[in-house]
Coordinates of C-alpha atoms in Angstrom, one line a residue:
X1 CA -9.2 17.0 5.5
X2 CA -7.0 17.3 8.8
X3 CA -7.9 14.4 11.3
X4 CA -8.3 15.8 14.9
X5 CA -5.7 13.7 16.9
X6 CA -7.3 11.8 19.8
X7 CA -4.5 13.4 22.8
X8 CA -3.9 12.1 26.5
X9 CA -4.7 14.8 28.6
X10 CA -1.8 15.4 30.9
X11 CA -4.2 15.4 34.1
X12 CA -3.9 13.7 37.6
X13 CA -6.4 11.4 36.2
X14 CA -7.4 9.7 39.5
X15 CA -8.7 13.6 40.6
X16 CA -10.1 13.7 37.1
X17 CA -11.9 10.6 37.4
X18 CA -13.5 11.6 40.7
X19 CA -14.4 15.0 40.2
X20 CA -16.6 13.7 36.2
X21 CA -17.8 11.0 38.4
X22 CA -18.8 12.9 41.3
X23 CA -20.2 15.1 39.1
X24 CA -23.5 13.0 37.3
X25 CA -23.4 10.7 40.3
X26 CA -22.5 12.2 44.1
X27 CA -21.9 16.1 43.7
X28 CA -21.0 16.0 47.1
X29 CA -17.3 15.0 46.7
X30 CA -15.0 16.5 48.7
X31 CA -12.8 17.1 45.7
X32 CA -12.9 20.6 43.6
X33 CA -11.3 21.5 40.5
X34 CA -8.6 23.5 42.4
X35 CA -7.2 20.3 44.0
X36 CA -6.5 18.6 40.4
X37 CA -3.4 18.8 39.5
X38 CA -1.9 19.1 36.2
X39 CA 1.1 16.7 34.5
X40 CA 2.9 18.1 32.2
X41 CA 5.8 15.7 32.0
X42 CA 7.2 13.8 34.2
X43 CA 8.5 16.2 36.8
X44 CA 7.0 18.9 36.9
X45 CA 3.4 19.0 38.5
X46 CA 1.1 22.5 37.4
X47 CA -2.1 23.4 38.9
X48 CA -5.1 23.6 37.3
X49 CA -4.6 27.4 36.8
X50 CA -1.3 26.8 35.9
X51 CA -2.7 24.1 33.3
X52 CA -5.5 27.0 32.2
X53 CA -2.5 30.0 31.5
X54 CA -1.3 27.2 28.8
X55 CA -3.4 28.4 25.3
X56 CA -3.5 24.8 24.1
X57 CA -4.5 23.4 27.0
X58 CA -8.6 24.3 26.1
X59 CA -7.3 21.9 23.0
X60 CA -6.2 19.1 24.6
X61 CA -8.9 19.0 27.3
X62 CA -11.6 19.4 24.8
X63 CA -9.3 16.0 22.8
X64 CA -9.4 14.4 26.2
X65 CA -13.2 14.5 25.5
X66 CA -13.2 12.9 22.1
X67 CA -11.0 10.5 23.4
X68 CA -13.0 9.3 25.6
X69 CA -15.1 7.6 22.9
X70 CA -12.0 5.2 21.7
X71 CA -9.4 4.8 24.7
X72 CA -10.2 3.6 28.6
X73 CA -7.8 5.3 30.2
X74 CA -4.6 7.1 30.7
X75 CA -2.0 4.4 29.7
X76 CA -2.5 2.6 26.5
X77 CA -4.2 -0.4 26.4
X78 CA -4.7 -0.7 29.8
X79 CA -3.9 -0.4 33.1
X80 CA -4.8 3.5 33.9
X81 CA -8.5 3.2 33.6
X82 CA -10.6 6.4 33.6
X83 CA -13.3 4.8 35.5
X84 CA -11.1 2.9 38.2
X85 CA -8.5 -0.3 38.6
X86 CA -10.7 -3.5 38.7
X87 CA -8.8 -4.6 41.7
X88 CA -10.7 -0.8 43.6
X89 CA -14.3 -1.8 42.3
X90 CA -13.8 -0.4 39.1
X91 CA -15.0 -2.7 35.8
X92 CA -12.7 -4.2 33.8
X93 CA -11.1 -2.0 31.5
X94 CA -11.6 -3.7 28.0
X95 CA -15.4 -4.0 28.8
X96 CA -15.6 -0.4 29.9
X97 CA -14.6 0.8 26.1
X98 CA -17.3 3.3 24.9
X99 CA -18.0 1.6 21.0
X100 CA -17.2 -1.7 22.7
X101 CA -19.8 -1.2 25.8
X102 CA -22.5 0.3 23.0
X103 CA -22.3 -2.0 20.6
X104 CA -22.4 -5.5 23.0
X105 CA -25.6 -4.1 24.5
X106 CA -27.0 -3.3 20.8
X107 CA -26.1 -5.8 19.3
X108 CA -25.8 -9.3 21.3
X109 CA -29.1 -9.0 22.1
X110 CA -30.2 -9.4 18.9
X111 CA -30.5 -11.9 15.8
X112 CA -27.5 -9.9 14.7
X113 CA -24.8 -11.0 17.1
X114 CA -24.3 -13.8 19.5
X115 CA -21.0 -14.4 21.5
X116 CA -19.1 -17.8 21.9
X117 CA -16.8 -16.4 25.4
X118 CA -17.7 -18.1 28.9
X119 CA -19.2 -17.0 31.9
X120 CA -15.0 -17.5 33.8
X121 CA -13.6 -14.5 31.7
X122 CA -16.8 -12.4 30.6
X123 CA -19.4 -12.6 33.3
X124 CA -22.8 -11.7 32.3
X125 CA -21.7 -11.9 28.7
X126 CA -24.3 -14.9 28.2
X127 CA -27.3 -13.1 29.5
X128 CA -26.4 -10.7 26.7
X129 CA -26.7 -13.6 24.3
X130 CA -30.4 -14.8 25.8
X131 CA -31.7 -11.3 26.7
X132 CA -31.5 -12.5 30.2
X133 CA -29.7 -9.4 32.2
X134 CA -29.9 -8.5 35.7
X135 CA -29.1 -5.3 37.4
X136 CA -25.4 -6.9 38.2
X137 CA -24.9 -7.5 34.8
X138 CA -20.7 -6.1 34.5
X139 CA -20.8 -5.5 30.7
X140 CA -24.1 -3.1 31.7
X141 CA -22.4 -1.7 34.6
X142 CA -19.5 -1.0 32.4
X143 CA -21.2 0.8 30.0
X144 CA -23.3 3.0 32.2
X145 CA -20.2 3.9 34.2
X146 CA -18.8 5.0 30.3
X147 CA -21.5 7.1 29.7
X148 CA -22.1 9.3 32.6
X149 CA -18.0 9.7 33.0
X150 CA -18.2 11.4 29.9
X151 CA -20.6 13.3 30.6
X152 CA -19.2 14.5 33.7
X153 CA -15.9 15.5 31.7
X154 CA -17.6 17.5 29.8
X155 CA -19.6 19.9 32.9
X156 CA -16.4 20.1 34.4
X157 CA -15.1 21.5 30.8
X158 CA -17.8 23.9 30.9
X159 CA -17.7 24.8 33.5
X160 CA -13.9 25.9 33.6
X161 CA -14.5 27.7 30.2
X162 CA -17.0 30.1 30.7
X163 CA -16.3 33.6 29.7
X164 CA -16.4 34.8 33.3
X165 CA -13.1 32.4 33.7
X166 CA -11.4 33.1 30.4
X167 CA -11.5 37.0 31.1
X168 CA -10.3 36.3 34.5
X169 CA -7.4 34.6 32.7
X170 CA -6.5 37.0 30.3
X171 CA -7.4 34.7 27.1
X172 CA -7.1 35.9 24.0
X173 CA -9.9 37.2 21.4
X174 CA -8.7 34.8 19.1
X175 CA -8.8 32.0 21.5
X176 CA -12.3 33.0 23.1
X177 CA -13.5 32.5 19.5
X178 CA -12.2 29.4 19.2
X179 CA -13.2 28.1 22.6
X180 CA -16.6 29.0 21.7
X181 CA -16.5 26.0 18.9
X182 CA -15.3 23.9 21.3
X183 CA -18.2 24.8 24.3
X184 CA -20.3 23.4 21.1
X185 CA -18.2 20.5 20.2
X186 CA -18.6 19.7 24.1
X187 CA -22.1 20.0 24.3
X188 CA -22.4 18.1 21.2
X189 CA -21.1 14.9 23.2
X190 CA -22.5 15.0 26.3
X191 CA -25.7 15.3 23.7
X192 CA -24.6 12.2 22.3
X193 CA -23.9 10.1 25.9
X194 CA -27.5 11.5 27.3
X195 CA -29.0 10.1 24.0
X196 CA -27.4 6.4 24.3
X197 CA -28.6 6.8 27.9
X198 CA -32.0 7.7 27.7
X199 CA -32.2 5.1 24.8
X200 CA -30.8 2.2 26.8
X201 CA -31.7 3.2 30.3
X202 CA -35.4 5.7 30.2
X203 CA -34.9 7.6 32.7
X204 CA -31.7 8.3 33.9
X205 CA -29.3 10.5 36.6
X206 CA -29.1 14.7 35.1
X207 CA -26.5 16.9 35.8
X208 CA -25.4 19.8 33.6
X209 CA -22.4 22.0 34.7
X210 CA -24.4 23.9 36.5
X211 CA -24.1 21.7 39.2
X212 CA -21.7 22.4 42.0
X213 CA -19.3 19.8 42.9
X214 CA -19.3 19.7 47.0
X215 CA -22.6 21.1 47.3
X216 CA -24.0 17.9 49.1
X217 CA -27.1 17.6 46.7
X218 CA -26.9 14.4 44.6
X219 CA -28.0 14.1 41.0
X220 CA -31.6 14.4 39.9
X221 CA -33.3 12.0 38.0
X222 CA -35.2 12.6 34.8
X223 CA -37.9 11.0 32.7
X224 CA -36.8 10.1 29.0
X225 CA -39.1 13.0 28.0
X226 CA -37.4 15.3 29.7
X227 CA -34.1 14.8 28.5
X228 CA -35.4 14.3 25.1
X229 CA -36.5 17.8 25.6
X230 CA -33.7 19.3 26.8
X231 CA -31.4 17.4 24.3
X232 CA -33.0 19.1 21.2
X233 CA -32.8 22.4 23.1
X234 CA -29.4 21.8 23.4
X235 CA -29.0 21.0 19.9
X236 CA -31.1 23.8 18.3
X237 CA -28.6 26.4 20.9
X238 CA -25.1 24.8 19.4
X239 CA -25.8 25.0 15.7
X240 CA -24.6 29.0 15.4
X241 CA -21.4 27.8 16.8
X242 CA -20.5 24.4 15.5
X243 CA -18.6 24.6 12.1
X244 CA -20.3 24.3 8.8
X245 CA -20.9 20.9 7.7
X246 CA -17.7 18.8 6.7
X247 CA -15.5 22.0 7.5
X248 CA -14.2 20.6 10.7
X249 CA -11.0 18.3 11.0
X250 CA -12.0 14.9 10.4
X251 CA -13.6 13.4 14.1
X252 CA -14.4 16.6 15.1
X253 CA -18.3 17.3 15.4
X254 CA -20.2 19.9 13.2
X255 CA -23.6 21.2 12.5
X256 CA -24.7 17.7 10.1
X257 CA -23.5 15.8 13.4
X258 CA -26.2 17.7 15.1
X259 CA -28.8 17.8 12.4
X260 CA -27.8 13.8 12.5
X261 CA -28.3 13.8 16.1
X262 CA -31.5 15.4 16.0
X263 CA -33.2 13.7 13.4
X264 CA -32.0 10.5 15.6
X265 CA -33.9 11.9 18.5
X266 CA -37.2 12.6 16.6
X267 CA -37.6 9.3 14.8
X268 CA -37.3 7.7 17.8
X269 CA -39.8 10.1 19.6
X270 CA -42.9 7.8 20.1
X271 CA -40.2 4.9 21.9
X272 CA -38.8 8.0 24.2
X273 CA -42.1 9.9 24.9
X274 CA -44.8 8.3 22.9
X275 CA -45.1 11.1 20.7
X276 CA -44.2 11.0 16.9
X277 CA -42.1 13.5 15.2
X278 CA -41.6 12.3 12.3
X279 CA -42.4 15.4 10.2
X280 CA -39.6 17.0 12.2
X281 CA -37.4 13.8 12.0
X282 CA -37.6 14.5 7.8
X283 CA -37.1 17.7 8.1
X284 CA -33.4 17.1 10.1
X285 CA -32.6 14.1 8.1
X286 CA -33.1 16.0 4.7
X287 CA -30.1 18.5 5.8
X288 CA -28.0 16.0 6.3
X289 CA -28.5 14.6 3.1
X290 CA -28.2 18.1 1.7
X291 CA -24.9 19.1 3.4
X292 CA -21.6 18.3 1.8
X293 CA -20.9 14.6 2.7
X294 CA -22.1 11.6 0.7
X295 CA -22.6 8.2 -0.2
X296 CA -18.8 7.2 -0.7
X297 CA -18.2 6.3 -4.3
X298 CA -15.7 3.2 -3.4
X299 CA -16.5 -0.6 -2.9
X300 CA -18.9 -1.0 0.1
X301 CA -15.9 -3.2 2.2
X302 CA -13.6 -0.3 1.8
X303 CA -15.9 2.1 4.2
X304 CA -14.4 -0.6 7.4
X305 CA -11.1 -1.0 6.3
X306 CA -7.7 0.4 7.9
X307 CA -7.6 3.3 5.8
X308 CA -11.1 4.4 6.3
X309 CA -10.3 8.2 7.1
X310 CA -8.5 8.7 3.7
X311 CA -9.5 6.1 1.1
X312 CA -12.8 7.4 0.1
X313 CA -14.9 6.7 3.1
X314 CA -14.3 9.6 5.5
X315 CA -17.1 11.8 2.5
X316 CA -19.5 9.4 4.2
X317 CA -18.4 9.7 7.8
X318 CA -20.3 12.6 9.5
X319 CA -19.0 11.3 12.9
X320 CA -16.1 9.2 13.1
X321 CA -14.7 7.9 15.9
X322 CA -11.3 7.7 15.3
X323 CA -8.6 5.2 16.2
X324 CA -5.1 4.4 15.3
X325 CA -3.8 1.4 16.3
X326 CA 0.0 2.9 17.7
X327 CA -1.9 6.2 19.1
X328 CA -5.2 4.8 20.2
X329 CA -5.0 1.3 21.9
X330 CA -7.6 -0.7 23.6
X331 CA -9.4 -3.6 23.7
X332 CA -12.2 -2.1 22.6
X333 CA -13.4 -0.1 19.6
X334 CA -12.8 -1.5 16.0
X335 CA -9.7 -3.7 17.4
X336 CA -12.6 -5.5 19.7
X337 CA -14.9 -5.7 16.7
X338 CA -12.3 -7.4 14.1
X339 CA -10.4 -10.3 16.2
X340 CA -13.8 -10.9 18.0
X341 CA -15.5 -11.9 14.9
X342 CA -12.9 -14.3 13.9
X343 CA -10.4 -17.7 14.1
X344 CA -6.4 -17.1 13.9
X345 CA -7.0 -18.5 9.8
X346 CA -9.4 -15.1 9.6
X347 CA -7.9 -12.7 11.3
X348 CA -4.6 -13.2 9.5
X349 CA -6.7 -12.4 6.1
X350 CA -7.7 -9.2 8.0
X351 CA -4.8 -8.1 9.1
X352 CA -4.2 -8.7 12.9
X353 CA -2.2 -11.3 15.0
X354 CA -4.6 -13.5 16.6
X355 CA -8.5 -14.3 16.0
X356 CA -10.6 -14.0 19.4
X357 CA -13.4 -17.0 18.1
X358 CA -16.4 -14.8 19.5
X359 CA -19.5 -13.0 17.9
X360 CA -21.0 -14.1 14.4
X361 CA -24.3 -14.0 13.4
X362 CA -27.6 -16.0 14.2
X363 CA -29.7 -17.8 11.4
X364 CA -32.6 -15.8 11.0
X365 CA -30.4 -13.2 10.2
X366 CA -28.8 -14.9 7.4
X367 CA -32.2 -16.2 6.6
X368 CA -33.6 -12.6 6.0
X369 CA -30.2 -10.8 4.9
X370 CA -27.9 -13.4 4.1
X371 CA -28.3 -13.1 0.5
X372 CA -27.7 -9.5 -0.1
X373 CA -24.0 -8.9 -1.8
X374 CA -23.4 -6.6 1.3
X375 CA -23.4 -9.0 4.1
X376 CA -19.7 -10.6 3.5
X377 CA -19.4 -13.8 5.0
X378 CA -16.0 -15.6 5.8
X379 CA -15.3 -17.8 3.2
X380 CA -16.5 -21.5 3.6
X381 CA -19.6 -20.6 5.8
X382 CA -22.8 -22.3 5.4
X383 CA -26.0 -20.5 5.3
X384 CA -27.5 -20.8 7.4
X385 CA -26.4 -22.4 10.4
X386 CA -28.2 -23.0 13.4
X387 CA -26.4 -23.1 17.0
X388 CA -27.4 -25.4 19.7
X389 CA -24.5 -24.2 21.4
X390 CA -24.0 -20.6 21.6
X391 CA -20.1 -21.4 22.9
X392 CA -19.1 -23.1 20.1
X393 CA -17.8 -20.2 17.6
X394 CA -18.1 -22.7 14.7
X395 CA -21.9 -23.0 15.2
X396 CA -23.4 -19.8 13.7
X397 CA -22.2 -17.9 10.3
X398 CA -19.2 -16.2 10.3
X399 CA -19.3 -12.8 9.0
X400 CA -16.2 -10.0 7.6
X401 CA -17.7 -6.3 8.5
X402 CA -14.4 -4.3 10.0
X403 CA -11.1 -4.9 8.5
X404 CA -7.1 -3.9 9.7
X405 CA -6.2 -3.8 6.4
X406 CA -6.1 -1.5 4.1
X407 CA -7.2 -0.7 0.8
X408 CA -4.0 -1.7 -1.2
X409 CA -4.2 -4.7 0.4
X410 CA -1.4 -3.9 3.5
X411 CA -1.9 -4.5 6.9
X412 CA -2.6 -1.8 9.5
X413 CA -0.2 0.0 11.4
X414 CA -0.6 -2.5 13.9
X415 CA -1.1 -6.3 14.1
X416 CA -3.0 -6.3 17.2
X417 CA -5.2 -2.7 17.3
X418 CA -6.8 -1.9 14.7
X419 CA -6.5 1.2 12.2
X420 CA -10.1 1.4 11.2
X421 CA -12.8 4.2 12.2
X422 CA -16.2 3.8 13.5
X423 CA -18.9 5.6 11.9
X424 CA -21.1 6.2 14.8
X425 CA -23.0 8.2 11.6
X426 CA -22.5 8.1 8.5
X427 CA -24.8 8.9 4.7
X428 CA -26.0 5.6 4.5
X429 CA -27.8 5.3 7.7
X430 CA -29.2 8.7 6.6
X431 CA -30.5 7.5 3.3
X432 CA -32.3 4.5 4.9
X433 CA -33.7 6.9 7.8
X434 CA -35.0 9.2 4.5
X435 CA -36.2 5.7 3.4
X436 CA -38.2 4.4 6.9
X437 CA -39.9 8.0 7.4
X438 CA -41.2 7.5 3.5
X439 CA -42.4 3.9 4.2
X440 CA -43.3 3.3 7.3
X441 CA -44.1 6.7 8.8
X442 CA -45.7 8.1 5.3
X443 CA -43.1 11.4 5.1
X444 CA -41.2 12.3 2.3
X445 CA -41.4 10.7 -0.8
X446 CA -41.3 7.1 -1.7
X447 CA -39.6 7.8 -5.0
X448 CA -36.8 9.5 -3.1
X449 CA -37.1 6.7 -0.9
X450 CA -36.3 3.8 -3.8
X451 CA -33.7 5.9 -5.2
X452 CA -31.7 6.1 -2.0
X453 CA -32.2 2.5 -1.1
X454 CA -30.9 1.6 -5.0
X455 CA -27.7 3.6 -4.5
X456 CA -26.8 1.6 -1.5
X457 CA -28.0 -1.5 -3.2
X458 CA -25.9 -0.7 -6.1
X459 CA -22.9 0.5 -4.0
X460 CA -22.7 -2.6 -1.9
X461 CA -23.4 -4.8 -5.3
X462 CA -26.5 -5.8 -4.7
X463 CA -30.0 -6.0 -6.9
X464 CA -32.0 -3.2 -6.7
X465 CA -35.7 -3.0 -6.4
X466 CA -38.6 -1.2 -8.1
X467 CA -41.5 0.8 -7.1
X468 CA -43.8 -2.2 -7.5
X469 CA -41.7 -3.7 -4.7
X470 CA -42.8 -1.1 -2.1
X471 CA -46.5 -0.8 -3.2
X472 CA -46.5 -4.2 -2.6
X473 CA -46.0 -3.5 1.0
X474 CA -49.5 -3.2 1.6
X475 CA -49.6 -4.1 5.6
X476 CA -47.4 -2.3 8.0
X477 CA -45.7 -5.1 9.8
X478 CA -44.5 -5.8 5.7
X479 CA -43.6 -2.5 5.6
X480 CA -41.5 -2.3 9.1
X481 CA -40.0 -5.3 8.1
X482 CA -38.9 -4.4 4.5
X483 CA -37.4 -1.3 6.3
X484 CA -35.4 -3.9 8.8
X485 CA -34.0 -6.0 6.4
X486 CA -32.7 -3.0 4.3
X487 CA -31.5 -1.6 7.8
X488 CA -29.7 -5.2 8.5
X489 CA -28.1 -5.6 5.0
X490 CA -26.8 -2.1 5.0
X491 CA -26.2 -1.3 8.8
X492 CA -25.1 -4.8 10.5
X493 CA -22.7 -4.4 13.1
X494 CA -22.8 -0.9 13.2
X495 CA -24.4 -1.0 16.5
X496 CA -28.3 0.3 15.3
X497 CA -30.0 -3.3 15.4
X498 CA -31.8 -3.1 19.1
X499 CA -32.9 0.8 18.5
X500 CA -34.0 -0.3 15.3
X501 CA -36.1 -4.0 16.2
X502 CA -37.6 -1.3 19.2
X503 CA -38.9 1.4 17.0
X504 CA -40.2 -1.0 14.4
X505 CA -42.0 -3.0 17.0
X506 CA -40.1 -6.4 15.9
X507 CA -37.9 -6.8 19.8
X508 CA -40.1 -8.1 21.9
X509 CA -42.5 -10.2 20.3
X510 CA -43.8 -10.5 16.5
X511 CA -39.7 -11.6 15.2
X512 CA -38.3 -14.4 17.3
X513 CA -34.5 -15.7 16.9
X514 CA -32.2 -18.6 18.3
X515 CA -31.5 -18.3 21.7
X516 CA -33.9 -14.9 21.9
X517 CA -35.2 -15.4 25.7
X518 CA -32.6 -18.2 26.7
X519 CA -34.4 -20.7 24.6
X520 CA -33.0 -22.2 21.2
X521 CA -35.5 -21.9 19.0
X522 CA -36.3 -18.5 20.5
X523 CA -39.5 -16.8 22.6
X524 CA -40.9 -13.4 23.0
X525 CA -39.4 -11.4 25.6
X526 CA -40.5 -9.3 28.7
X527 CA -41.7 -5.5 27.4
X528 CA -39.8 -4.8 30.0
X529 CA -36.8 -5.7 28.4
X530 CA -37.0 -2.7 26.3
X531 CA -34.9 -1.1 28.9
X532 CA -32.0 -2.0 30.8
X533 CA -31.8 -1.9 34.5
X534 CA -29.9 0.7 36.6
X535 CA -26.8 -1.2 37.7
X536 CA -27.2 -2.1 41.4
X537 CA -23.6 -0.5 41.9
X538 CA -25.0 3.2 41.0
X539 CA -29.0 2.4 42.8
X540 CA -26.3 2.4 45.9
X541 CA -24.5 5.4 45.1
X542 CA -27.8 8.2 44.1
X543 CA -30.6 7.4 46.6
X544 CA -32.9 9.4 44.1
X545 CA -32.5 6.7 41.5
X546 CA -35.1 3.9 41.4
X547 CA -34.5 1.0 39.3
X548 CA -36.4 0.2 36.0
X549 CA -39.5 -2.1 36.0
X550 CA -39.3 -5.7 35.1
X551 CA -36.0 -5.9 37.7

């Protein structure tokens, strides 16, 4: 399968950069698309028509897109940020990395992760750690900034690719057909970014392409339900014009992305509009187990290694986020999650230059999980170990999930970014969401069910269970948390802990962890905290926001 190579798009990308943000957060920027200009080397300076007249630029803009999930920025690692230069206001630029941002908020504020770095370097990165955010919070502020730039990118590609505009420019049949793809493909992420915000956010800023930059009206805002809404209306509309399941190049989005999407949506429907839809939740989840990609047939560590796009593990990937550690580097993404997680010792056994001593896990984790073959812990570590300081790395259990080696044991391309892909989706989740909706929500078949959690299980080298296991769930807190410990073993690290302790009613109250609510040995947590706040920064900016309750 081709891989879809993550391109720079050759824009003036401080115009760029204010027209996607102007675009979700102001609309009343003086800039317009005419004004950006176009670099197409060095010397030579096009203008956006100019730019358009070019057949592949539709390609590289609709790249610039994708590439917005694994770079910051314009010049690799740093120091071209899309979102701004820290020393203008902008957030730092490692922080601001897409999987980075998502996973620190899903992830450090949970019993999966906790974070060793001080308050000098990472501010705000402790009130991760004790579920204690504010509204000032950087790492949140990051994020949010992340999310809705993306989203603006892609209204602004709509909105320059409309078939009014590509018969004005003479484009091609051929090319119209294949723009047409990419208007899904497009669609398909600024799906995605509206999901993660109405899932960490509620309700949020909404603006769709049909929103004129300059027209002095900012942003609306609307309620989780009605972007849920509009989200599967979006959804249902691409699927005619996204490719056939696993027929796309390799990071490219196609219709099981969607149907992944989708199903994503509706099991989480009673947290985003207290409404289940978990009939239609099955009903998504069992295309995507129907469509051509699988549970990957190779050792359960290969699936987070280097060569994750070719070894095996790109049959389970139904969307990748690629990076490459000489084409793709940052700070962020898979490099982030690999030195992060380990010493200089550690990091030299998985392939890169230097070991950042920050995140491993907390004990109740261990406690619950630890035992599974799955969860590969650093060699040496106790289980389990509590932490009484959370900025002491050696406190805590040290854990191996991503890897910048590959499978025939040679290092990456690069010692300091890493190779490996992140599965934002991949088959396994899917079996386990087969397995919740036949557990816990009583869809589907619990026979189905064992069977897909016994092909993980025996994938990843661990026991399986039998039917008399799950009839022995007889209460539904049991069966929610037989369903997160499955989830944990399987999934951890992945960035689905937080969505997952919500929907099964275990984040704030009924499951307690160290240093849960700033305190040790743990406390329930604000309902409120289901949500976080509306950076200040942005409250400033949209007069038609209004912040979240609780801050």
């Amino acid at each position: 399968m081709q891989t879809f190579k993550l391109k720079k798009m050759k824009l003036n990308i401080v115009k760029l950069r204010n027209l996607a943000i102007a675009s979700v957060f102001l609309l009343s920027a003086t800039s317009c698309i005419n004004d950006l200009d176009v670099k197409v080397s060095d010397d030579e300076l096009y203008t956006s028509e100019q730019f358009y007249s070019q057949p592949e630029s539709y390609k590289q803009f609709l790249a610039k897109i994708y590439a917005g999930l694994a770079v910051t920025g314009q010049t690799s690692p740093n120091g071209n940020s899309d979102l701004g230069l820290e020393s203008d206001g902008g957030p730092n630029e490692g922080f601001s990395q897409y999987i980075r941002g998502y996973w620190q908020l899903q992830e450090l504020t949970t019993d999966e992760a906790i974070i060793a770095w001080g308050e000098s370097d990472n501010p705000g990165i402790r009130d991760l750690n004790f579920n204690t955010w504010n509204a000032d919070n950087k790492f949140n502020e990051a994020f949010f900034a992340r999310i809705f730039f993306q989203i603006g990118l892609v209204n602004e590609f709509l909105r320059e690719t409309t078939d009014e505009k590509l018969s004005s420019r003479g484009v091609s049949a051929d090319l119209k057909t294949q723009i047409k793809t990419f208007r899904a493909e497009a669609r398909f992420l600024r799906a995605l970014s509206y999901y993660h915000a109405i899932d960490i956010y509620g309700r949020i800023p909404f603006a769709t392409e049909g929103d004129v930059i300059g027209s002095g009206v900012k942003p609306s805002v609307q309620s989780r339900e009605y972007v849920f809404n509009y989200l599967l209306g979006e959804l249902n509309d691409i699927d005619g014009d996204l490719a056939a399941a696993k027929t796309n190049e390799y990071g490219r989005a196609d219709k099981a992305a969607a149907w992944m999407l989708k199903a994503k949506l509706y099991q989480n429907s009673k947290v985003y509009t207290g409404v289940d839809r978990s009939t239609e939740a099955l009903a998504e989840i069992t295309k995507v187990i129907a469509s051509p990609y699988k549970v990957a047939t190779i050792p359960y560590a290969n699936l987070f290694k280097a060569d994750n796009n070719t070894n095996g593990a790109q049959d389970e990937a139904i969307f990748p986020i690629n990076f490459d550690g000489i084409k793709t580097k940052t700070y962020g993404g898979t490099t982030f999650l690999i030195h992060a997680s380990c010493t200089n010792a550690v990091g030299a056994l998985l392939g890169v230059d230097a070991g950042w001593a920050g995140f491993r896990t907390r004990q109740e984790f261990i406690q619950s999980a630890g035992s599974d073959a799955r969860v590969m812990k650093v060699a040496g570590s106790t289980d389990p170990v509590s932490i009484s300081d959370y900025s002491k790395f050696e406190e805590g259990t040290k854990l191996i999930k991503f890897s910048n080696k590959k499978t025939s044991g040679a290092n990456g391309s690069d010692g300091t970014f890493a190779d490996a892909d992140f599965a934002l989706f991949r088959m396994g989740d899917a079996y386990l969401m087969y397995a919740e909706l036949a557990v816990v929500n009583g869809k589907g078949s619990t026979a189905t069910a064992l069977g897909y959690i016994n092909a993980l299980r025996t994938r990843g080298g661990a026991t399986n269970i039998s039917m008399s296991d799950i009839n022995a769930l007889t209460t539904t807190d049991a069966k929610e948390m037989f369903i997160l410990n499955e989830r944990a073993k399987e999934l951890y690290w992945e960035g689905t802990r937080r969505q997952d302790l919500i929907r099964l009613n275990h984040y704030v109250s009924g499951y307690t962890w160290q240093w849960k609510g700033g305190i040790q040995n743990g406390s329930s947590i604000a309902p409120t905290r289901v949500l976080f706040p509306i950076p200040n920064k942005y409250l400033n900016i949209n007069s038609n926001l209004s912040q979240n309750p609780g801050y």
